[in-house]
Coordinates of C-alpha atoms and ligand atoms in Angstrom, one line a residue:
X1 CA 264.3 105.1 22.1
X2 CA 264.1 103.1 25.4
X3 CA 261.1 100.8 25.5
X4 CA 258.8 100.8 28.5
X5 CA 259.8 97.8 30.6
X6 CA 256.5 97.3 32.3
X7 CA 253.0 98.6 31.7
X8 CA 251.3 100.6 34.4
X9 CA 248.1 98.7 33.8
X10 CA 249.9 95.4 34.7
X11 CA 249.4 96.2 38.4
X12 CA 245.7 95.8 37.8
X13 CA 245.5 93.3 35.0
X14 CA 248.4 90.9 35.4
X15 CA 248.4 90.5 39.2
X16 CA 248.0 86.9 40.3
X17 CA 245.9 88.0 43.2
X18 CA 242.2 88.1 44.2
X19 CA 242.0 91.7 43.0
X20 CA 243.8 90.8 39.7
X21 CA 241.2 88.1 39.2
X22 CA 238.4 90.6 39.9
X23 CA 239.8 93.2 37.5
X24 CA 240.0 90.6 34.6
X25 CA 236.6 89.2 35.5
X26 CA 235.0 92.7 35.2
X27 CA 236.7 93.4 31.9
X28 CA 235.4 90.1 30.6
X29 CA 231.9 91.2 31.8
X30 CA 232.1 94.0 29.2
X31 CA 232.6 91.4 26.5
X32 CA 236.3 91.4 26.1
X33 CA 238.6 88.3 26.2
X34 CA 242.1 88.0 27.6
X35 CA 243.6 88.3 24.1
X36 CA 241.9 91.7 23.8
X37 CA 243.6 93.2 26.7
X38 CA 246.2 91.0 28.4
X39 CA 249.7 92.5 28.0
X40 CA 248.5 95.3 25.8
X41 CA 248.8 99.1 26.6
X42 CA 245.5 100.3 27.9
X43 CA 244.7 103.6 26.2
X44 CA 242.2 105.8 28.0
X45 CA 240.2 108.0 25.6
X46 CA 239.0 110.9 27.7
X47 CA 236.0 112.3 25.8
X48 CA 234.5 115.8 26.4
X49 CA 231.5 115.1 24.3
X50 CA 228.3 116.7 25.5
X51 CA 225.0 117.7 23.9
X52 CA 225.6 121.1 25.5
X53 CA 228.9 121.5 23.7
X54 CA 228.3 121.9 20.0
X55 CA 232.0 122.3 19.3
X56 CA 232.4 118.7 20.3
X57 CA 229.4 117.1 18.8
X58 CA 231.5 114.9 16.5
X59 CA 233.5 113.4 19.4
X60 CA 231.5 110.2 19.7
X61 CA 232.6 109.4 16.1
X62 CA 236.1 110.6 16.7
X63 CA 236.4 108.4 19.7
X64 CA 235.6 105.4 17.4
X65 CA 238.2 106.6 14.9
X66 CA 240.8 106.7 17.7
X67 CA 239.8 103.2 18.9
X68 CA 240.4 101.9 15.4
X69 CA 243.9 103.2 15.5
X70 CA 244.6 101.9 19.0
X71 CA 243.4 98.4 18.0
X72 CA 245.5 98.4 14.9
X73 CA 248.6 99.3 16.8
X74 CA 248.1 96.6 19.4
X75 CA 246.6 98.6 22.2
X76 CA 243.4 98.2 24.2
X77 CA 241.2 101.3 24.0
X78 CA 238.7 102.3 26.8
X79 CA 236.6 105.5 26.5
X80 CA 235.9 107.6 29.6
X81 CA 233.6 110.6 29.7
X82 CA 234.9 113.7 31.4
X83 CA 233.4 117.2 32.0
X84 CA 232.8 119.1 28.7
X85 CA 233.1 122.8 29.5
X86 CA 231.0 124.0 26.5
X87 CA 231.8 127.7 26.1
X88 CA 228.4 128.9 24.9
X89 CA 226.3 127.7 27.8
X90 CA 228.3 127.5 31.0
X91 CA 227.8 130.5 33.3
X92 CA 229.3 132.7 34.5
X93 CA 232.3 131.2 32.7
X94 CA 234.0 127.9 31.7
X95 CA 237.2 129.3 33.3
X96 CA 235.6 128.7 36.7
X97 CA 235.7 125.0 35.8
X98 CA 239.1 124.7 34.0
X99 CA 240.8 123.5 37.2
X100 CA 237.9 121.1 37.8
X101 CA 238.4 119.4 34.5
X102 CA 242.2 119.4 35.1
X103 CA 241.7 117.6 38.4
X104 CA 239.2 115.2 36.8
X105 CA 241.6 114.3 34.0
X106 CA 244.5 113.8 36.4
X107 CA 242.4 111.6 38.8
X108 CA 240.6 109.6 36.1
X109 CA 243.9 108.6 34.7
X110 CA 245.6 108.1 38.0
X111 CA 242.9 105.9 39.6
X112 CA 242.4 103.6 36.5
X113 CA 244.7 101.1 34.8
X114 CA 245.6 103.5 32.0
X115 CA 249.0 103.4 30.3
X116 CA 248.4 106.2 27.8
X117 CA 245.7 108.8 27.3
X118 CA 244.0 110.3 24.2
X119 CA 242.5 113.7 25.1
X120 CA 239.5 114.8 23.0
X121 CA 239.1 118.5 23.6
X122 CA 239.1 121.9 21.8
X123 CA 236.4 124.2 23.0
X124 CA 238.4 127.0 24.8
X125 CA 239.2 125.7 28.4
X126 CA 239.0 122.0 27.6
X127 CA 242.5 122.2 25.9
X128 CA 244.5 123.7 28.8
X129 CA 242.5 121.7 31.4
X130 CA 243.2 118.4 29.8
X131 CA 246.9 119.2 29.2
X132 CA 247.3 120.4 32.8
X133 CA 245.8 117.1 34.1
X134 CA 248.0 115.0 31.8
X135 CA 251.1 116.9 32.8
X136 CA 250.4 116.4 36.5
X137 CA 249.6 112.6 36.2
X138 CA 252.5 112.3 33.7
X139 CA 251.5 109.4 31.6
X140 CA 252.1 109.5 27.8
X141 CA 249.2 111.6 26.3
X142 CA 248.2 112.8 22.9
X143 CA 245.7 115.5 22.2
X144 CA 243.1 115.2 19.5
X145 CA 241.9 118.7 18.8
X146 CA 238.2 119.2 17.9
X147 CA 239.2 121.3 14.8
X148 CA 237.5 124.5 13.7
X149 CA 234.0 124.5 12.3
X150 CA 233.5 125.4 8.6
X151 CA 233.7 129.0 7.6
X152 CA 230.4 131.0 8.0
X153 CA 229.2 133.2 5.1
X154 CA 226.3 135.5 5.4
X155 CA 225.2 137.6 2.3
X156 CA 228.6 136.9 0.8
X157 CA 230.4 138.1 3.8
X158 CA 232.6 135.9 6.0
X159 CA 231.4 135.8 9.6
X160 CA 234.1 135.1 12.3
X161 CA 232.8 133.3 15.4
X162 CA 232.2 135.8 18.1
X163 CA 234.0 138.6 16.2
X164 CA 231.3 139.5 13.8
X165 CA 228.5 139.0 16.3
X166 CA 230.1 141.9 18.3
X167 CA 230.5 144.0 15.1
X168 CA 226.9 143.5 14.1
X169 CA 225.5 143.9 17.6
X170 CA 227.2 147.3 17.8
X171 CA 225.8 148.2 14.3
X172 CA 222.4 147.4 15.6
X173 CA 222.8 149.4 18.9
X174 CA 224.0 152.3 16.8
X175 CA 220.9 152.0 14.6
X176 CA 222.8 151.2 11.4
X177 CA 221.3 147.7 10.9
X178 CA 217.9 146.4 11.9
X179 CA 217.1 143.8 14.5
X180 CA 215.9 141.5 11.7
X181 CA 219.3 141.7 10.1
X182 CA 221.1 141.0 13.3
X183 CA 218.8 138.1 14.0
X184 CA 219.6 136.6 10.6
X185 CA 223.2 135.7 11.6
X186 CA 221.7 133.2 14.0
X187 CA 221.0 131.0 10.9
X188 CA 224.5 131.3 9.3
X189 CA 227.0 131.8 12.1
X190 CA 227.7 128.2 13.0
X191 CA 227.2 125.5 10.3
X192 CA 229.1 122.4 11.4
X193 CA 230.7 120.6 14.3
X194 CA 233.9 122.2 15.5
X195 CA 235.1 125.0 17.6
X196 CA 235.0 128.7 16.8
X197 CA 236.7 129.4 13.5
X198 CA 238.2 132.7 14.2
X199 CA 241.6 133.0 16.0
X200 CA 239.8 132.8 19.4
X201 CA 240.9 130.9 22.4
X202 CA 240.0 127.5 20.9
X203 CA 242.0 128.0 17.7
X204 CA 244.9 129.5 19.7
X205 CA 245.0 126.9 22.4
X206 CA 244.8 123.9 20.1
X207 CA 247.6 125.4 18.0
X208 CA 249.7 125.7 21.2
X209 CA 248.9 122.1 22.2
X210 CA 250.2 121.3 18.7
X211 CA 253.5 123.3 19.0
X212 CA 254.0 121.9 22.5
X213 CA 254.2 118.5 20.9
X214 CA 250.9 117.0 22.2
X215 CA 249.3 116.4 18.8
X216 CA 250.3 115.1 15.4
X217 CA 251.9 118.1 13.9
X218 CA 249.3 120.3 12.1
X219 CA 246.4 118.4 13.6
X220 CA 245.0 121.6 15.2
X221 CA 244.4 123.3 11.8
X222 CA 242.2 120.5 10.2
X223 CA 238.5 121.5 10.0
X224 CA 236.3 119.3 12.2
X225 CA 234.1 117.8 9.4
X226 CA 237.0 117.1 7.0
X227 CA 237.7 113.4 6.4
X228 CA 241.4 114.2 7.2
X229 CA 240.2 115.0 10.7
X230 CA 238.9 111.4 11.2
X231 CA 242.1 110.0 9.8
X232 CA 244.1 112.2 12.1
X233 CA 242.1 110.7 15.0
X234 CA 243.0 107.2 13.9
X235 CA 246.6 108.1 13.4
X236 CA 246.6 109.6 16.9
X237 CA 245.4 106.2 18.3
X238 CA 248.3 104.4 16.6
X239 CA 250.7 107.1 17.8
X240 CA 249.8 106.9 21.5
X241 CA 250.4 103.1 21.6
X242 CA 253.9 103.7 20.3
X243 CA 254.4 106.6 22.7
X244 CA 253.5 104.2 25.6
X245 CA 256.0 101.7 24.4
X246 CA 258.6 104.5 24.3
X247 CA 257.5 105.9 27.7
X248 CA 257.1 109.3 26.1
X249 CA 255.5 111.0 29.1
X250 CA 255.0 114.8 29.3
X251 CA 258.0 115.1 31.7
X252 CA 260.3 113.6 29.1
X253 CA 258.7 115.5 26.1
X254 CA 258.4 119.0 27.5
X255 CA 261.3 121.4 27.9
X256 CA 261.8 125.1 28.3
X257 CA 262.1 125.3 24.5
X258 CA 258.6 123.8 24.1
X259 CA 257.1 126.6 26.1
X260 CA 259.2 129.3 24.5
X261 CA 258.1 127.9 21.1
X262 CA 254.5 128.1 22.3
X263 CA 254.9 131.8 23.4
X264 CA 256.4 132.7 20.0
X265 CA 253.5 130.8 18.2
X266 CA 251.0 132.7 20.3
X267 CA 252.5 136.0 19.1
X268 CA 252.7 135.1 15.4
X269 CA 249.1 133.8 15.5
X270 CA 247.9 137.1 16.9
X271 CA 246.2 134.7 19.3
X272 CA 243.9 135.0 22.3
X273 CA 244.9 136.8 25.5
X274 CA 243.5 133.9 27.4
X275 CA 246.5 131.8 26.2
X276 CA 248.8 133.8 28.4
X277 CA 247.0 132.5 31.5
X278 CA 246.8 129.0 30.2
X279 CA 250.5 128.8 29.2
X280 CA 251.6 130.2 32.5
X281 CA 249.5 127.5 34.3
X282 CA 250.8 124.7 32.0
X283 CA 254.4 125.7 32.4
X284 CA 254.1 125.8 36.1
X285 CA 252.5 122.3 36.2
X286 CA 255.5 121.1 34.2
X287 CA 258.0 122.8 36.6
X288 CA 259.2 124.9 33.6
X289 CA 257.8 128.2 34.7
X290 CA 257.1 130.9 32.2
X291 CA 256.7 134.5 33.5
X292 CA 255.0 137.5 31.9
X293 CA 258.4 138.7 31.0
X294 CA 258.8 135.8 28.6
X295 CA 255.7 137.0 26.8
X296 CA 256.9 140.6 26.7
X297 CA 260.3 139.5 25.2
X298 CA 258.6 137.4 22.5
X299 CA 256.2 140.1 21.7
X300 CA 259.0 142.5 20.9
X301 CA 260.5 140.2 18.2
X302 CA 257.9 137.9 16.8
X303 CA 255.6 139.4 14.0
X304 CA 252.0 138.5 13.5
X305 CA 251.8 136.5 10.3
X306 CA 248.4 134.8 10.6
X307 CA 245.8 137.0 8.9
X308 CA 242.9 135.5 10.8
X309 CA 239.9 137.4 12.4
X310 CA 239.8 139.2 14.8
X311 CA 243.3 140.5 14.1
X312 CA 243.1 139.9 10.3
X313 CA 240.4 139.1 7.8
X314 CA 240.3 135.3 7.1
X315 CA 239.0 132.3 8.9
X316 CA 240.5 129.0 10.1
X317 CA 239.4 127.0 7.1
X318 CA 241.4 129.5 5.0
X319 CA 244.3 129.0 7.3
X320 CA 244.2 125.2 6.8
X321 CA 244.1 125.6 3.1
X322 CA 247.1 127.9 3.2
X323 CA 249.2 125.2 4.9
X324 CA 248.0 125.5 8.5
X325 CA 250.2 125.6 11.5
X326 CA 253.2 123.8 9.9
X327 CA 253.4 126.5 7.2
X328 CA 253.2 129.3 9.8
X329 CA 255.8 127.7 12.0
X330 CA 258.1 127.3 9.0
X331 CA 258.0 131.1 8.5
X332 CA 259.3 131.6 12.0
X333 CA 261.7 128.7 12.1
X334 CA 264.6 131.0 13.2
X335 CA 262.5 132.1 16.2
X336 CA 261.7 128.7 17.6
X337 CA 263.7 125.7 18.7
X338 CA 263.3 122.9 16.3
X339 CA 264.9 120.4 18.7
X340 CA 261.8 120.5 20.9
X341 CA 260.2 117.0 21.1
X342 CA 256.8 115.9 20.1
X343 CA 254.6 112.9 21.1
X344 CA 255.5 111.3 17.7
X345 CA 259.0 110.8 19.0
X346 CA 260.3 113.2 16.3
X347 CA 261.5 116.7 16.9
X348 CA 259.5 119.7 15.9
X349 CA 261.9 120.5 13.1
X350 CA 261.6 116.9 11.7
X351 CA 257.8 117.3 11.7
X352 CA 258.0 120.6 9.9
X353 CA 260.1 119.2 7.0
X354 CA 258.0 119.5 3.9
X355 CA 255.6 122.2 5.2
X356 CA 254.4 124.4 2.4
X357 CA 252.8 127.8 2.6
X358 CA 250.1 128.3 -0.1
X359 CA 249.6 131.9 -1.2
X360 CA 250.9 134.9 0.7
X361 CA 247.8 136.6 2.3
X362 CA 246.4 134.2 4.8
X363 CA 249.8 133.2 6.2
X364 CA 251.9 136.2 5.5
X365 CA 255.6 136.0 4.6
X366 CA 258.1 137.7 7.0
X367 CA 258.5 140.5 4.5
X368 CA 254.9 141.5 4.7
X369 CA 253.5 140.8 8.3
X370 CA 250.1 141.6 9.5
X371 CA 251.9 143.4 12.4
X372 CA 255.6 143.7 12.7
X373 CA 255.5 142.9 16.4
X374 CA 253.7 140.3 18.4
X375 CA 249.9 140.4 18.9
X376 CA 249.9 140.8 22.6
X377 CA 251.7 143.3 24.9
X378 CA 252.3 142.9 28.6
X379 CA 252.0 146.1 30.7
X380 CA 252.8 146.9 34.3
X381 CA 252.4 150.0 36.4
X382 CA 250.7 151.4 39.5
X383 CA 247.4 150.1 38.4
X384 CA 248.7 146.6 37.7
X385 CA 251.9 145.9 39.7
X386 CA 251.9 142.2 38.8
X387 CA 251.0 142.8 35.2
X388 CA 248.2 142.8 32.7
X389 CA 247.7 142.1 29.0
X390 CA 246.5 144.0 25.9
X391 CA 245.8 142.5 22.5
X392 CA 247.4 145.3 20.6
X393 CA 247.0 143.7 17.2
X394 CA 243.2 144.0 17.7
X395 CA 243.3 147.5 19.2
X396 CA 243.2 151.0 17.9
X397 CA 246.9 152.2 17.6
X398 CA 245.8 155.8 18.0
X399 CA 244.9 155.0 21.6
X400 CA 248.2 153.3 22.5
X401 CA 249.2 156.6 24.3
X402 CA 246.3 157.9 26.2
X403 CA 245.4 159.8 29.3
X404 CA 241.8 160.1 30.5
X405 CA 239.5 160.2 33.5
X406 CA 238.3 156.9 35.0
X407 CA 234.7 155.9 35.0
X408 CA 234.3 152.9 37.3
X409 CA 231.8 150.1 37.3
X410 CA 231.7 147.8 40.3
X411 CA 230.8 144.5 38.6
X412 CA 228.7 143.4 35.7
X413 CA 225.3 144.4 37.1
X414 CA 226.5 148.0 37.8
X415 CA 227.8 148.2 34.3
X416 CA 224.7 146.9 32.6
X417 CA 222.5 149.2 34.6
X418 CA 224.3 152.4 33.8
X419 CA 226.3 151.9 30.6
X420 CA 223.6 153.1 28.2
X421 CA 222.1 155.8 30.4
X422 CA 222.0 159.0 28.4
X423 CA 223.3 161.0 31.5
X424 CA 226.4 158.8 31.9
X425 CA 229.3 161.3 32.2
X426 CA 231.4 159.8 29.5
X427 CA 233.3 161.0 26.4
X428 CA 235.6 159.1 24.0
X429 CA 238.5 160.1 26.3
X430 CA 237.1 158.4 29.3
X431 CA 238.7 155.2 30.5
X432 CA 236.0 152.7 31.4
X433 CA 236.9 150.5 34.3
X434 CA 235.2 147.2 35.2
X435 CA 236.4 145.6 38.4
X436 CA 235.6 142.8 40.9
X437 CA 235.4 140.4 37.9
X438 CA 238.8 138.6 38.3
X439 CA 239.7 135.0 39.2
X440 CA 238.2 135.4 42.7
X441 CA 235.8 138.3 42.1
X442 CA 234.1 137.0 39.0
X443 CA 234.2 134.3 40.2
X444 CA 236.4 132.6 37.6
X445 CA 237.4 135.7 35.6
X446 CA 234.5 135.7 33.1
X447 CA 235.0 137.1 29.6
X448 CA 233.3 140.3 30.4
X449 CA 236.3 142.4 29.5
X450 CA 234.7 143.5 26.2
X451 CA 233.1 146.5 28.0
X452 CA 230.6 147.8 25.4
X453 CA 231.0 151.3 24.0
X454 CA 228.2 153.3 25.6
X455 CA 225.3 153.8 23.3
X456 CA 225.5 157.5 23.2
X457 CA 229.2 157.3 22.0
X458 CA 228.3 154.7 19.4
X459 CA 225.8 157.0 18.0
X460 CA 228.5 159.6 17.7
X461 CA 230.6 157.2 15.7
X462 CA 233.0 156.1 18.4
X463 CA 234.2 152.6 17.7
X464 CA 236.9 152.1 20.3
X465 CA 238.0 153.6 23.6
X466 CA 240.4 152.6 26.4
X467 CA 238.9 150.1 28.8
X468 CA 240.6 148.4 31.8
X469 CA 239.5 145.4 33.8
X470 CA 240.5 142.4 35.9
X471 CA 238.3 140.2 33.7
X472 CA 239.3 138.3 30.6
X473 CA 238.0 138.8 27.0
X474 CA 237.0 136.3 24.4
X475 CA 239.8 135.6 22.0
X476 CA 237.4 136.4 19.2
X477 CA 236.9 139.9 20.5
X478 CA 238.8 143.1 19.9
X479 CA 239.3 146.7 21.1
X480 CA 241.7 148.7 23.2
X481 CA 241.1 146.8 26.4
X482 CA 243.6 146.2 29.1
X483 CA 242.8 142.8 30.6
X484 CA 243.8 140.5 33.5
X485 CA 244.8 143.4 35.7
X486 CA 246.7 141.8 38.6
X487 CA 246.3 141.8 41.5
X488 CA 242.6 141.8 41.0
X489 CA 240.2 144.2 42.8
X490 CA 238.4 141.6 44.9
X491 CA 241.7 140.8 46.8
X492 CA 242.5 144.5 47.2
X493 CA 244.7 145.2 44.2
X494 CA 245.1 148.9 43.2
X495 CA 242.2 148.5 40.8
X496 CA 240.0 148.3 43.9
X497 CA 241.2 151.8 44.9
X498 CA 240.6 153.8 41.7
X499 CA 237.7 156.3 41.7
X500 CA 235.7 158.1 39.1
X501 CA 237.7 161.0 37.7
X502 CA 241.2 159.7 38.6
X503 CA 243.5 160.1 35.6
X504 CA 244.6 156.8 34.0
X505 CA 247.5 156.8 31.6
X506 CA 248.2 154.1 29.1
X507 CA 251.5 153.8 27.2
X508 CA 251.6 150.5 25.2
X509 CA 255.0 151.4 23.8
X510 CA 256.5 151.9 27.3
X511 CA 254.4 148.9 28.6
X512 CA 252.8 151.0 31.3
X513 CA 249.4 151.4 32.8
X514 CA 249.2 153.9 35.7
X515 CA 246.7 156.0 37.6
X516 CA 247.6 159.4 39.0
X517 CA 246.8 159.4 42.7
X518 CA 249.1 160.5 45.5
X519 CA 250.6 157.9 47.9
X520 CA 248.9 159.5 50.8
X521 CA 245.5 159.5 49.2
X522 CA 246.0 155.9 48.2
X523 CA 246.8 154.9 51.8
X524 CA 243.6 156.6 52.9
X525 CA 241.6 154.7 50.3
X526 CA 243.3 151.4 51.2
X527 CA 242.4 151.9 54.9
X528 CA 238.8 152.5 53.9
X529 CA 238.5 149.5 51.5
X530 CA 236.2 146.6 52.4
X531 CA 236.1 143.2 50.7
X532 CA 233.3 143.1 48.1
X533 CA 230.3 140.8 48.5
X534 CA 231.5 138.3 46.0
X535 CA 232.4 135.3 48.2
X536 CA 230.5 132.0 48.1
X537 CA 229.9 129.8 51.1
X538 CA 229.8 126.3 49.6
X539 CA 230.7 123.9 46.8
X540 CA 233.2 124.3 44.0
X541 CA 233.0 128.1 43.9
X542 CA 234.1 128.3 47.5
X543 CA 237.0 126.0 46.8
X544 CA 237.9 128.0 43.8
X545 CA 237.8 131.3 45.6
X546 CA 239.9 130.0 48.4
X547 CA 242.6 128.5 46.3
X548 CA 242.8 130.2 42.9
X549 CA 246.1 132.0 42.2
X550 CA 246.5 135.4 40.4
X551 CA 246.1 135.7 36.6
X552 CA 249.7 136.8 36.5
X553 CA 250.7 133.2 37.3
X554 CA 248.0 131.3 35.5
X555 CA 244.9 131.0 37.8
X556 CA 245.8 127.5 38.9
X557 CA 245.0 126.3 42.4
X558 CA 247.8 126.6 45.0
X559 CA 247.6 122.9 45.8
X560 CA 247.6 121.7 42.2
X561 CA 250.3 123.6 40.4
X562 CA 253.2 121.6 41.9
X563 CA 254.0 118.1 43.0
X564 CA 253.7 116.0 39.8
X565 CA 253.6 113.2 39.1
X566 CA 250.7 112.5 41.4
X567 CA 251.3 109.3 43.3
X568 CA 250.3 105.9 42.1
X569 CA 247.2 104.5 44.0
X570 CA 247.6 101.5 46.2
X571 CA 246.0 98.3 45.2
X572 CA 244.9 95.7 47.8
Ligands
FES601 FE1 233.5 126.3 21.7 FE2 234.0 128.9 20.8 S1 232.2 128.1 21.7 S2 235.3 127.2 20.9

């Protein structure tokens, strides 16, 4: 492999100028000597640690583990804090800030003397955001995934992050368990550092970072507190120094095959619907555009083999013990391109050599899949001309062909006010619609797509019904819910025009979602439509609402998705 002729950081640190003198002087101020940094690759460790991000609470230690590896390999490590995007606490949604972290990562690398980057992330949006930034700035980058937290057990029963909270909350709303029983899961649900340990967005996106080649192969499956996780971090530090010497930047590593492999992996994981948005955005940053059709094609031929909640019954720690991602990928080796490159300098196929699947339930063999087609389906139709997504592996198959009258909620507050009203005109055939909660309308497309089953139907034993929205849904959640409807209602998509009582027809097999209203009537409604009161007048949210693109192309900003690599800064 071709060795990097000149380090990027040399412009700052080797220059025989007043500025070069100042840069060296200021590094010496921090206690380092010339032999610590001169002529060495400078490795920026971008750390999303925060006390309001419990998924990343081990990242201070992991940064030290990475530094150890960087020193050993002859690099010079520097740690830089970046925004954390802790899923549990940021409102209305971390997705509003994914592009903010992406810009921050791009700019923090671009403006500093950094030759290679180690990206410490894992909680949902941190993974795509950091990779988007790294792709745009195009310096060699390795991702150190936070790893899933340890499995949660309550009264002998495994609790999947997010998933079982919804199950038990519904049980309580239906009066089948007490408030005290529900409250008790607070104590047991999250017992270590690490991200959600169901196959939610975090587990999905870190696995996709892995198959895209941004991690040591299999790193995403290692539980956060396991000593192998610390050793993986050190090894990542050693690896990135070598990647800098070999100039293994994202533009050289990524290919169309990388992204097609990621789509196939998403399907076999039964992974999060959010990954569709993030993969679209990542591929467009790389100039290797995926479209929703790529997901539809993969969905038709890749079976779900990962038996992990919410689609299956196990948790991420079980997945790791069953062989983790390498074992899963080996099962679909004929459906992925093993020639795709990784940050290690080896191909995906070389990395998979020796992968072993332990047992045949957590990672299923091809002969006994969890589902014989992919976990997600892409739908289009008069209600979603640009497309939308349903997690069919976590939905009720008896609802896959359904016609029913719409009941429309205009935003979260409207839904919360009316949903449990005993007089709500709703039956199990009704199609619940939640709109004005998309990328612009939300703002940020919050995970409000899990529209609760109305209380009076829960009491009748209804556990699923067709729901449609321009919002997203947590990857840990489930139900027959049509998500990411594009174009969204807040910009005048057809979802804005549907009214109570209109007949909605869903046909997952035919990949259709339609509403039955005449063209004339639709034109009348369009002429009467007014923009909803969702627009902000200042700050980040205004910038977001003015520039965010549709979910059908990944919700990136129009001025960010192209134009990499970002230009080198001038130095006086
Ligand atoms: Fe961080 Fe779920 S809260 S991954």
